[in-house]
CSV table of C-alpha atoms in Angstrom, one decimal:
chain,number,residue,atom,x,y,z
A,1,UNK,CA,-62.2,-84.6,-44.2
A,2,UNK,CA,-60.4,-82.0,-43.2
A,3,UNK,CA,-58.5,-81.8,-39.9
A,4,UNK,CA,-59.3,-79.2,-37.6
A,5,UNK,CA,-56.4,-76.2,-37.2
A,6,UNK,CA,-54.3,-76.7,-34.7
A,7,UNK,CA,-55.5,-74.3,-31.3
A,8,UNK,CA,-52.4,-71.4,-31.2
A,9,UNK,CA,-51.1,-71.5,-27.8
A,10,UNK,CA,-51.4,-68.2,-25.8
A,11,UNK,CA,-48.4,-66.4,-25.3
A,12,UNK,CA,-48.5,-65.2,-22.2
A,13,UNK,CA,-46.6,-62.3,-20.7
A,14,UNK,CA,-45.1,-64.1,-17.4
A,15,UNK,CA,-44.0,-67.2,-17.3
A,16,UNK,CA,-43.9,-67.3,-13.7
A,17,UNK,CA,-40.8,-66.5,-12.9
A,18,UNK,CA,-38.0,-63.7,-13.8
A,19,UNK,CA,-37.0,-62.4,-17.0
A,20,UNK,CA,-32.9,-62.3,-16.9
A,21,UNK,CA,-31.8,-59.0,-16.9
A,22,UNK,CA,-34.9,-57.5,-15.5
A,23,UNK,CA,-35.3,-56.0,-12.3
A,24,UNK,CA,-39.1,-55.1,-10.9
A,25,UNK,CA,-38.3,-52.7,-8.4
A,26,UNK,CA,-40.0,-49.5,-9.1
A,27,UNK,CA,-43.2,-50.6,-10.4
A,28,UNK,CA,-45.6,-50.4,-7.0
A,29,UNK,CA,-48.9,-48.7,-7.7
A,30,UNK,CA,-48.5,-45.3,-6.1
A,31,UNK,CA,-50.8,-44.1,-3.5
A,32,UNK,CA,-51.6,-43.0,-0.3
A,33,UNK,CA,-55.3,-44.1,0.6
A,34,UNK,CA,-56.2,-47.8,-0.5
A,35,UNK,CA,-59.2,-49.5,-0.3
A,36,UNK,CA,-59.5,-53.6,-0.3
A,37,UNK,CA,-63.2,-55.2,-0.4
A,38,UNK,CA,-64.8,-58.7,-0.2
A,39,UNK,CA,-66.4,-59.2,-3.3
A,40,UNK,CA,-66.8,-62.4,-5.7
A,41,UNK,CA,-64.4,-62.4,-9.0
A,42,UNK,CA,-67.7,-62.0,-10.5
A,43,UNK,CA,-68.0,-59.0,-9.0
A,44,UNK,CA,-64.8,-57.5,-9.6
A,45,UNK,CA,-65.6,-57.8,-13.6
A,46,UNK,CA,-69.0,-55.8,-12.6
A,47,UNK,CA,-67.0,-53.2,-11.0
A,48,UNK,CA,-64.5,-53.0,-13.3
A,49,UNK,CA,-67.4,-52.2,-16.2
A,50,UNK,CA,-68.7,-48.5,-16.3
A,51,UNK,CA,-71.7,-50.2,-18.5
A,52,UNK,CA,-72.8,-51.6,-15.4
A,53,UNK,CA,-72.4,-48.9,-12.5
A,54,UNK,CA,-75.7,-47.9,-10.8
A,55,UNK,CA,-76.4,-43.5,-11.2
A,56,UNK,CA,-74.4,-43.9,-7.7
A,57,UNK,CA,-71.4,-45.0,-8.0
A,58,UNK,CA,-71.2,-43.5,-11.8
A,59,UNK,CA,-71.7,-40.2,-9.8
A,60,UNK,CA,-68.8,-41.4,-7.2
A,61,UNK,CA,-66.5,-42.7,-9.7
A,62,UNK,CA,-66.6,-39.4,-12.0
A,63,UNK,CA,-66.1,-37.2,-9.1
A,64,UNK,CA,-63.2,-39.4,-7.9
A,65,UNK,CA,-61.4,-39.1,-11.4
A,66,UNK,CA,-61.5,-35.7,-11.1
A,67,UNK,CA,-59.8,-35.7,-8.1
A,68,UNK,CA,-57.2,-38.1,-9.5
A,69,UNK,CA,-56.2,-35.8,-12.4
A,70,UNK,CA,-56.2,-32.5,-10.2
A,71,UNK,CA,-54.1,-34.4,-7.3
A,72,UNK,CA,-52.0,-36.3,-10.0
A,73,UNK,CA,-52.2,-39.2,-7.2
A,74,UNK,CA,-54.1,-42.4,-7.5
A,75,UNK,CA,-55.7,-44.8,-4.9
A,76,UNK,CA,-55.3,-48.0,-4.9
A,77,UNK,CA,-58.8,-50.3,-4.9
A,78,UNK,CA,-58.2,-54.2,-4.1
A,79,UNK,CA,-61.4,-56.8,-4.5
A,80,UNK,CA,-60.9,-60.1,-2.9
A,81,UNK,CA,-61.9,-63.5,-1.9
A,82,UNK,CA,-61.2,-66.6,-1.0
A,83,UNK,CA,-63.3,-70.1,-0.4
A,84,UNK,CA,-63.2,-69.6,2.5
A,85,UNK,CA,-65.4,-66.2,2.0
A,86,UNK,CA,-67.9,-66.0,4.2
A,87,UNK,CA,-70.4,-62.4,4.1
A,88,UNK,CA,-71.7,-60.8,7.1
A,89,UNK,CA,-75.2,-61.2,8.2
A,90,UNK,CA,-77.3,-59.5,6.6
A,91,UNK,CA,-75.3,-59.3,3.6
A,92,UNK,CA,-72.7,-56.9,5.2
A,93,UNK,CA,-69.4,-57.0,3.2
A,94,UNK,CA,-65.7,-56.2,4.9
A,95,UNK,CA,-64.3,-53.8,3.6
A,96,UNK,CA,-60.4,-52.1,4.6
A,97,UNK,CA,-59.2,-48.5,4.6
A,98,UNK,CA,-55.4,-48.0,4.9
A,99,UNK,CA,-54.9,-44.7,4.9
A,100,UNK,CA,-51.2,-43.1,4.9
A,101,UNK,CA,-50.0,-41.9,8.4
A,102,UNK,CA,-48.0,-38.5,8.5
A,103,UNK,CA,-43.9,-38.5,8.7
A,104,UNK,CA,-42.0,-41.9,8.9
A,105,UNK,CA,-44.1,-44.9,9.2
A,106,UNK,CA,-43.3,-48.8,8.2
A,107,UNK,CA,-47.1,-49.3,7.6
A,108,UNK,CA,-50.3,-47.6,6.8
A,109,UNK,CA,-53.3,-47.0,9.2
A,110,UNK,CA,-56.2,-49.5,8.8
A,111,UNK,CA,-59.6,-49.2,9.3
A,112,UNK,CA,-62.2,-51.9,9.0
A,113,UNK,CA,-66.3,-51.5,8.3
A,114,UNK,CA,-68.6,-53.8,7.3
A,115,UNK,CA,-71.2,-52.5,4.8
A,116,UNK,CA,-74.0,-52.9,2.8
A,117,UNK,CA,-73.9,-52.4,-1.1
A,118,UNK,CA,-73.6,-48.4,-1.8
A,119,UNK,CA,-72.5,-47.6,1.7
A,120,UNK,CA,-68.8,-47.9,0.2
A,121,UNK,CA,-69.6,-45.4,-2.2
A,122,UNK,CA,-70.0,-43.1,1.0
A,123,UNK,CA,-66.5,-44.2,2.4
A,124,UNK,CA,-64.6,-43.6,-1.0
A,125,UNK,CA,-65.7,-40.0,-0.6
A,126,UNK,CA,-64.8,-39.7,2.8
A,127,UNK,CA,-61.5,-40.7,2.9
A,128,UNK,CA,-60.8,-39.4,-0.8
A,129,UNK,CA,-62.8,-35.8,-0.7
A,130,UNK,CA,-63.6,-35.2,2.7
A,131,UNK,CA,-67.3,-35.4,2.3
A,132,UNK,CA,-68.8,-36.3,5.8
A,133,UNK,CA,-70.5,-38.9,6.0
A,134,UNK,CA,-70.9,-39.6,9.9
A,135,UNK,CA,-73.5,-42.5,10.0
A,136,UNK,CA,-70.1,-44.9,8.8
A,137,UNK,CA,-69.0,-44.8,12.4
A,138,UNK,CA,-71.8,-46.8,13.0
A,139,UNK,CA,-70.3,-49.6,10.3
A,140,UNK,CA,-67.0,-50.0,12.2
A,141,UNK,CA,-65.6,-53.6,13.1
A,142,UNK,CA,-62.4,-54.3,15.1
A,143,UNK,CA,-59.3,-54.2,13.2
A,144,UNK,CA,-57.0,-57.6,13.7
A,145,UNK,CA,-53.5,-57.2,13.8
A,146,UNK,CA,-50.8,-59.0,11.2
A,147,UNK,CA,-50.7,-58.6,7.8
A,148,UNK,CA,-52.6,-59.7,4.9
A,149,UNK,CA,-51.2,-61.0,1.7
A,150,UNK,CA,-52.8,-60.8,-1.7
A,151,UNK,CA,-52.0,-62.8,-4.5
A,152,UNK,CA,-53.7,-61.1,-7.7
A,153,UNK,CA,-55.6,-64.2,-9.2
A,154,UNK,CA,-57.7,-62.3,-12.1
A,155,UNK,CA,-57.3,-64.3,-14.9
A,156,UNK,CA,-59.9,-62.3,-16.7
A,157,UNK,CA,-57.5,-59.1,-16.6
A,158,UNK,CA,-54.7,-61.0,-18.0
A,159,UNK,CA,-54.1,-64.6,-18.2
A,160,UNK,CA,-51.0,-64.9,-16.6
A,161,UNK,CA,-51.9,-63.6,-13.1
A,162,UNK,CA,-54.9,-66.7,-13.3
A,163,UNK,CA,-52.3,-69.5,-14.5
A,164,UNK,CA,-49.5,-68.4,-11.6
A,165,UNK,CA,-51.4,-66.7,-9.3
A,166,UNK,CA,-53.9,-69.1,-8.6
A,167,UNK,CA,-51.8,-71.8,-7.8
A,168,UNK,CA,-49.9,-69.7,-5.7
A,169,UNK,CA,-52.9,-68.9,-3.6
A,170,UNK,CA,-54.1,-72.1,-3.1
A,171,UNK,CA,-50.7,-73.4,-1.7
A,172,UNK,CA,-50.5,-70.2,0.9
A,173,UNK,CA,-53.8,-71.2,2.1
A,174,UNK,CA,-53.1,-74.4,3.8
A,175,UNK,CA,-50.0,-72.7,5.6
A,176,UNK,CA,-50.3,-71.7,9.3
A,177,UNK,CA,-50.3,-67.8,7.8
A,178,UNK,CA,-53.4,-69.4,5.7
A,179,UNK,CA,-56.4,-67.6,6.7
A,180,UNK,CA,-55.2,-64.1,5.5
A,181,UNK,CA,-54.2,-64.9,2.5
A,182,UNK,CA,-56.7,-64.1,-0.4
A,183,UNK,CA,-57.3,-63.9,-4.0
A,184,UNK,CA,-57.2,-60.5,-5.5
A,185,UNK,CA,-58.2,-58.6,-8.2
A,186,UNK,CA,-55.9,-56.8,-11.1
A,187,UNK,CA,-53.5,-54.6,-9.2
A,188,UNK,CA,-51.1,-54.1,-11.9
A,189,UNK,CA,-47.7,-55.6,-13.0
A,190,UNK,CA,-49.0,-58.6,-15.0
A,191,UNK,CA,-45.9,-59.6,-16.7
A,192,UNK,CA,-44.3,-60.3,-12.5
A,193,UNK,CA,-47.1,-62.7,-11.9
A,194,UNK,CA,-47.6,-64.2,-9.3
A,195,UNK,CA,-47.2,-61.4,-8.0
A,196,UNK,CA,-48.4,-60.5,-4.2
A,197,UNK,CA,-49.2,-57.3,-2.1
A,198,UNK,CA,-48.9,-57.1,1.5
A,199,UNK,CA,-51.4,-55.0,4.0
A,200,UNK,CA,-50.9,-52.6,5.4
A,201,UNK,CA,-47.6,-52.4,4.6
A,202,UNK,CA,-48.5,-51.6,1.4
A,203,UNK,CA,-45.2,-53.4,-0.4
A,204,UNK,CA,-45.9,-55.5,-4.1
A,205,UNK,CA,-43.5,-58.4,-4.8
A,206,UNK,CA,-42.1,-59.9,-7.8
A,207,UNK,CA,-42.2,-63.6,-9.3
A,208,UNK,CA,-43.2,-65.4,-5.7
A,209,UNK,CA,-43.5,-68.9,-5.1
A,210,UNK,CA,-44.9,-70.5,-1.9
A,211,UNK,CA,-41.2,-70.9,0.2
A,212,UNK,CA,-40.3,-67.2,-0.9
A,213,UNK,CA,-43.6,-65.9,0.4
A,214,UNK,CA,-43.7,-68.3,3.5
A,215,UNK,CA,-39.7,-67.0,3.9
A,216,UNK,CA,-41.2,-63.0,3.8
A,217,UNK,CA,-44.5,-63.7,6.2
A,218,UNK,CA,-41.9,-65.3,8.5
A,219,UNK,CA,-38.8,-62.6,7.9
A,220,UNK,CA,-36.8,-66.4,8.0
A,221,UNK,CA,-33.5,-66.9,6.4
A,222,UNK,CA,-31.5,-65.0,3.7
A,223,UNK,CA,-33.5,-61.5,3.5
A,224,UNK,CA,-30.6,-61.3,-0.1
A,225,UNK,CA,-33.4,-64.3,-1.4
A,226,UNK,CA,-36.2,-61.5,-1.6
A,227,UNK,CA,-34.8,-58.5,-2.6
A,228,UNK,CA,-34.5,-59.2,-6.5
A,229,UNK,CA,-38.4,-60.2,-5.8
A,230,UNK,CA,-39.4,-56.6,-4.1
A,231,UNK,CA,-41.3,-54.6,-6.6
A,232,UNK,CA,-41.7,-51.7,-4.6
A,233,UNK,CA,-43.6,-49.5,-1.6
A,234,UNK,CA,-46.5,-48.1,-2.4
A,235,UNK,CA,-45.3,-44.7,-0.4
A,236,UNK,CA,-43.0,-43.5,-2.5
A,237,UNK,CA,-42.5,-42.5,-6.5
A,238,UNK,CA,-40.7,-44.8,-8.6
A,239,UNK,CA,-37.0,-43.9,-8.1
A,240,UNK,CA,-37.6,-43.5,-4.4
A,241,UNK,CA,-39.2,-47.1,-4.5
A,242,UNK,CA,-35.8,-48.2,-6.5
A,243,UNK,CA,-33.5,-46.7,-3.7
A,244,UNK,CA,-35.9,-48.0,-0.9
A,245,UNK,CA,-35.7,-51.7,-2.6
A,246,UNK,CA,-31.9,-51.4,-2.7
A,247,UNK,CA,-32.0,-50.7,0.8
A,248,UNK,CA,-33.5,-53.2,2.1
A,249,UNK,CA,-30.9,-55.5,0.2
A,250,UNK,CA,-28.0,-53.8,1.7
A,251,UNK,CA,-29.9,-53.9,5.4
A,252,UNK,CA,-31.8,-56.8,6.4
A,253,UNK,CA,-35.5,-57.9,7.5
A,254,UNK,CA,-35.5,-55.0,10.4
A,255,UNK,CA,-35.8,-52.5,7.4
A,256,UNK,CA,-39.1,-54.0,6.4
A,257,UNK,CA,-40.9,-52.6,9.9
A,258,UNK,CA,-39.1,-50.0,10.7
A,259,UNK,CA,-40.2,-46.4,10.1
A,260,UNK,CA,-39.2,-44.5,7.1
A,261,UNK,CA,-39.5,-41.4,5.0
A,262,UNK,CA,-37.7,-40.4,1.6
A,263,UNK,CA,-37.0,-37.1,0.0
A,264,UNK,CA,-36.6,-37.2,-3.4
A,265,UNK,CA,-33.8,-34.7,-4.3
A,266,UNK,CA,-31.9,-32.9,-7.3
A,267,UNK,CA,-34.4,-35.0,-10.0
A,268,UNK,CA,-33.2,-34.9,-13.8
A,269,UNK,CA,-35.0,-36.6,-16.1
A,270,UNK,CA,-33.3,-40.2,-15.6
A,271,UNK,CA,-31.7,-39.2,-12.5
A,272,UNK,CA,-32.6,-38.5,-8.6
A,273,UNK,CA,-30.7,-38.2,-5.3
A,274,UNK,CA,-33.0,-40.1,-2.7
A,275,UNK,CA,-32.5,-39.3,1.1
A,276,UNK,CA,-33.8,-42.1,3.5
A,277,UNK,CA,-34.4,-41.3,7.2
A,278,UNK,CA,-35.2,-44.2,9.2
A,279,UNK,CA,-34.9,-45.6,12.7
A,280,UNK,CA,-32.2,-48.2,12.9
A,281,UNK,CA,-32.9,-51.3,15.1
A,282,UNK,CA,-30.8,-50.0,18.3
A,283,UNK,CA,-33.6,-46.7,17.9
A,284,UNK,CA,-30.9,-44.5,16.5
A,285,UNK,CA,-32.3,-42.4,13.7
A,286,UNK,CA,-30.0,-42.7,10.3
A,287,UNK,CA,-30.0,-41.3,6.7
A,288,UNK,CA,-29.1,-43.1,3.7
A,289,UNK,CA,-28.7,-40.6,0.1
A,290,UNK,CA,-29.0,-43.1,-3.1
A,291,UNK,CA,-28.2,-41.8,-6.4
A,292,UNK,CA,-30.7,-43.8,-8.7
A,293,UNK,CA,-29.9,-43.4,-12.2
A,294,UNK,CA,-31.8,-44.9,-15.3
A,295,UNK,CA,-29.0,-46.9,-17.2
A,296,UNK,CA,-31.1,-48.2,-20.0
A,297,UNK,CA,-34.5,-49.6,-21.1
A,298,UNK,CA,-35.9,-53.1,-21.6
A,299,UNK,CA,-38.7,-54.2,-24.1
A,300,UNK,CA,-41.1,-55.9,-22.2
A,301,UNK,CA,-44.5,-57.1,-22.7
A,302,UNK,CA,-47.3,-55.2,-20.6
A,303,UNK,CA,-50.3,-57.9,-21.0
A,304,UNK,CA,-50.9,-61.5,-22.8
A,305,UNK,CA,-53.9,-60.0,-24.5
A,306,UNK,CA,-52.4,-57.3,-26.8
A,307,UNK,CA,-49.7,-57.4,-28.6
A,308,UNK,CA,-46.9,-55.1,-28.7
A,309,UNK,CA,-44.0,-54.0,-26.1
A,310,UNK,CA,-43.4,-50.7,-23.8
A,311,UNK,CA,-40.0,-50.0,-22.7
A,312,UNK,CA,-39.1,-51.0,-18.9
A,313,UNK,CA,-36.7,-48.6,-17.3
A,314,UNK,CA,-34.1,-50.2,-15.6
A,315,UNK,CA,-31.7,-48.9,-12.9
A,316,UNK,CA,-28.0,-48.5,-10.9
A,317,UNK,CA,-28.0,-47.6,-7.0
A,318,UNK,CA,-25.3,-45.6,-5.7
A,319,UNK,CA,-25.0,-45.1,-2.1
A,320,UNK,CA,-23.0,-42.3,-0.8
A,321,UNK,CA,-21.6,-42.9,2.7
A,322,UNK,CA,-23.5,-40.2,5.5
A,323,UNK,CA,-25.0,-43.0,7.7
C-alpha cells in the first residue's frame, strides 16, 4: 500500500515577528476619508467579490474607482467584528467615518451612523463625491471617545494575518482596553502580521504582540520599544510617513497626540526633504526638516499565497537642526 504524500507545509510570508534588516515604516495605506463597518468575516469575502455586488453597490463601486484614478488618492474601507458583535435592532449595522480635518491635526474626525444594508452605499458617496444625501442625518449615533484598535485577522486574504492576528486579538480582548478591540478585515501589509491600526488616529503598526500593544494603548514605558514597530500614518505619503516614524523615535509618546502637518519638499526620485510643523508639549509650535533618502532595496515576500518577491524600499533619516 502506498503511503500517502507527505502535506507541504505553507510557507507563509510573516512569521510573526520582524525580518532583520527590515524596517516597516512607510507602508500605511494612504488616505484621507476611511470607512470601518460591522460586518461578519463572511461578509467581508462577499464584499470583497464583484461577482456578488447587488446593481447598487456595483453602480457605487464603479463610480468610486473613477474617482480613485482621477484623485490618485485611495480610501481606506475596514470590516470588523468581534464575539462580542452584537447588531442594532432592527438589523442596523455601526458603521464609522473618519474623515481628515484641515491643517495640523493628531487624529481624524469621526462620525458614527447606524444603517441598514445599502444605506452605506449612500454614505460612500457623500463623504467621497459629495452627492447629498440628507436623510443620513437621521442615521446618526453618538460618537464615544478613545480609540479603537484593529488587529487584521483575515485569514482568507492571506494566511499569515489569521495564524498571528487572531491570537493577537483574542489576547487584547480580555484586557481592560478589551471592548474596542476588534477583528478586521485585509488592510494591507501581510508580510508585518499581526499587524494593527489605530482609530482615529489613523496610525498602522508592525509585528505587535499583546505587551507592545497594551504598552501603545497605555503610552507606558520606553516609547524606543515601539518605534521599530510603527508602520506609518495614514496622512502622509510614504517618505513623509518615514520622517514622521523617525520622529516619534527621536521625541516621545507626546508626539503620538499632538498636532502635525508635513510638507514634502525638493522630491528626487529616491530622495525628499520633509518639513514637520507640530506643537511641542509646552504649546510652542516647532519644525523639524528630515532628509529621507532610499539607501537600498530588500526582496521581500508580499503574500503566502503567490509566489514570487517585490523589492521593499528601505531608508536613512537625516535631521537637520532648525527646531
Amino acid at each position: 500500500m502506498t503511503a500517502p504524500a507527505p502535506v507541504s507545509r505553507l510557507s507563509l510570508c510573516s512569521e510573526g515577528v520582524p525580518v532583520p534588516g527590515e524596517r516597516p515604516q512607510g507602508t500605511a495605506h494612504r488616505w484621507n476619508t476611511c470607512f470601518a463597518l460591522e460586518a461578519t468575516p463572511r461578509e467581508w469575502d462577499r464584499m470583497r467579490d464583484p461577482a456578488g455586488w447587488s446593481a447598487r453597490q456595483r453602480e457605487v463601486m464603479g463610480r468610486l474607482g473613477e474617482h480613485v484614478r482621477a484623485s490618485g488618492l485611495g480610501y481606506g474601507l475596514l470590516m470588523f467584528t468581534s464575539t462580542r458583535l452584537e447588531r442594532g435592532e432592527g438589523g442596523l449595522r455601526r458603521v464609522r467615518v473618519y474623515t481628515r480635518p484641515h491643517g495640523a491635526f493628531a487624529s481624524y474626525d469621526r462620525a458614527d451612523y447606524q444603517l441598514h444594508g445599502e444605506e452605506l452605499f449612500a454614505l460612500m458617496e457623500a463623504a467621497l463625491l459629495d452627492t447629498p444625501h440628507p436623510e443620513l442625518e437621521e442615521r446618526r449615533a453618538q460618537t464615544p471617545s478613545g480609540s479603537d484598535w484593529h488587529v487584521c485577522t483575515h485569514g482568507r486574504v492571506d494566511a499569515a494575518c489569521g495564524k498571528f492576528g487572531v491570537p493577537l486579538e483574542a489576547a487584547l480582548s480580555s484586557t481592560p482596553e478589551g471592548k474596542r478591540v476588534w477583528r478586521t478585515s485585509h488592510f494591507g501589509g501581510h508580510r508585518f502580521a499581526p499587524t494593527v491600526q489605530e482609530l482615529p488616529a489613523g496610525r498602522t503598526w508592525a509585528h505587535m504582540t499583546p505587551e507592545l500593544t497594551g504598552r501603545l494603548m497605555r503610552r507606558e514605558g520606553d516609547h524606543r520599544v515601539l518605534a521599530p514597530h510603527y508602520r506609518g500614518w495614514s496622512a502622509l505619503e510614504p517618505l513623509a510617513q518615514v520622517a514622521e516614524a523617525e520622529a516619534f523615535a527621536r521625541s516621545g509618546w507626546w508626539w503620538l497626540d499632538t498636532p502635525k502637518a508635513a510638507q514634502t519638499q525638493q522630491r528626487e526620485e529616491d530622495r525628499a526633504t520633509v518639513q514637520l510643523d507640530f506643537v511641542g508639549p509646552d504649546g510652542t509650535p516647532g519644525t523639524l526638516t528630515a532628509e529621507v533618502e532610499i539607501t537600498h532595496h530588500l526582496q521581500t515576500r508580499g503574500s503566502s499565497h503567490k509566489p514570487g518577491t517585490s523589492a521593499a524600499p528601505q531608508y536613512s533619516v537625516r535631521f537637520l537642526e532648525n527646531g
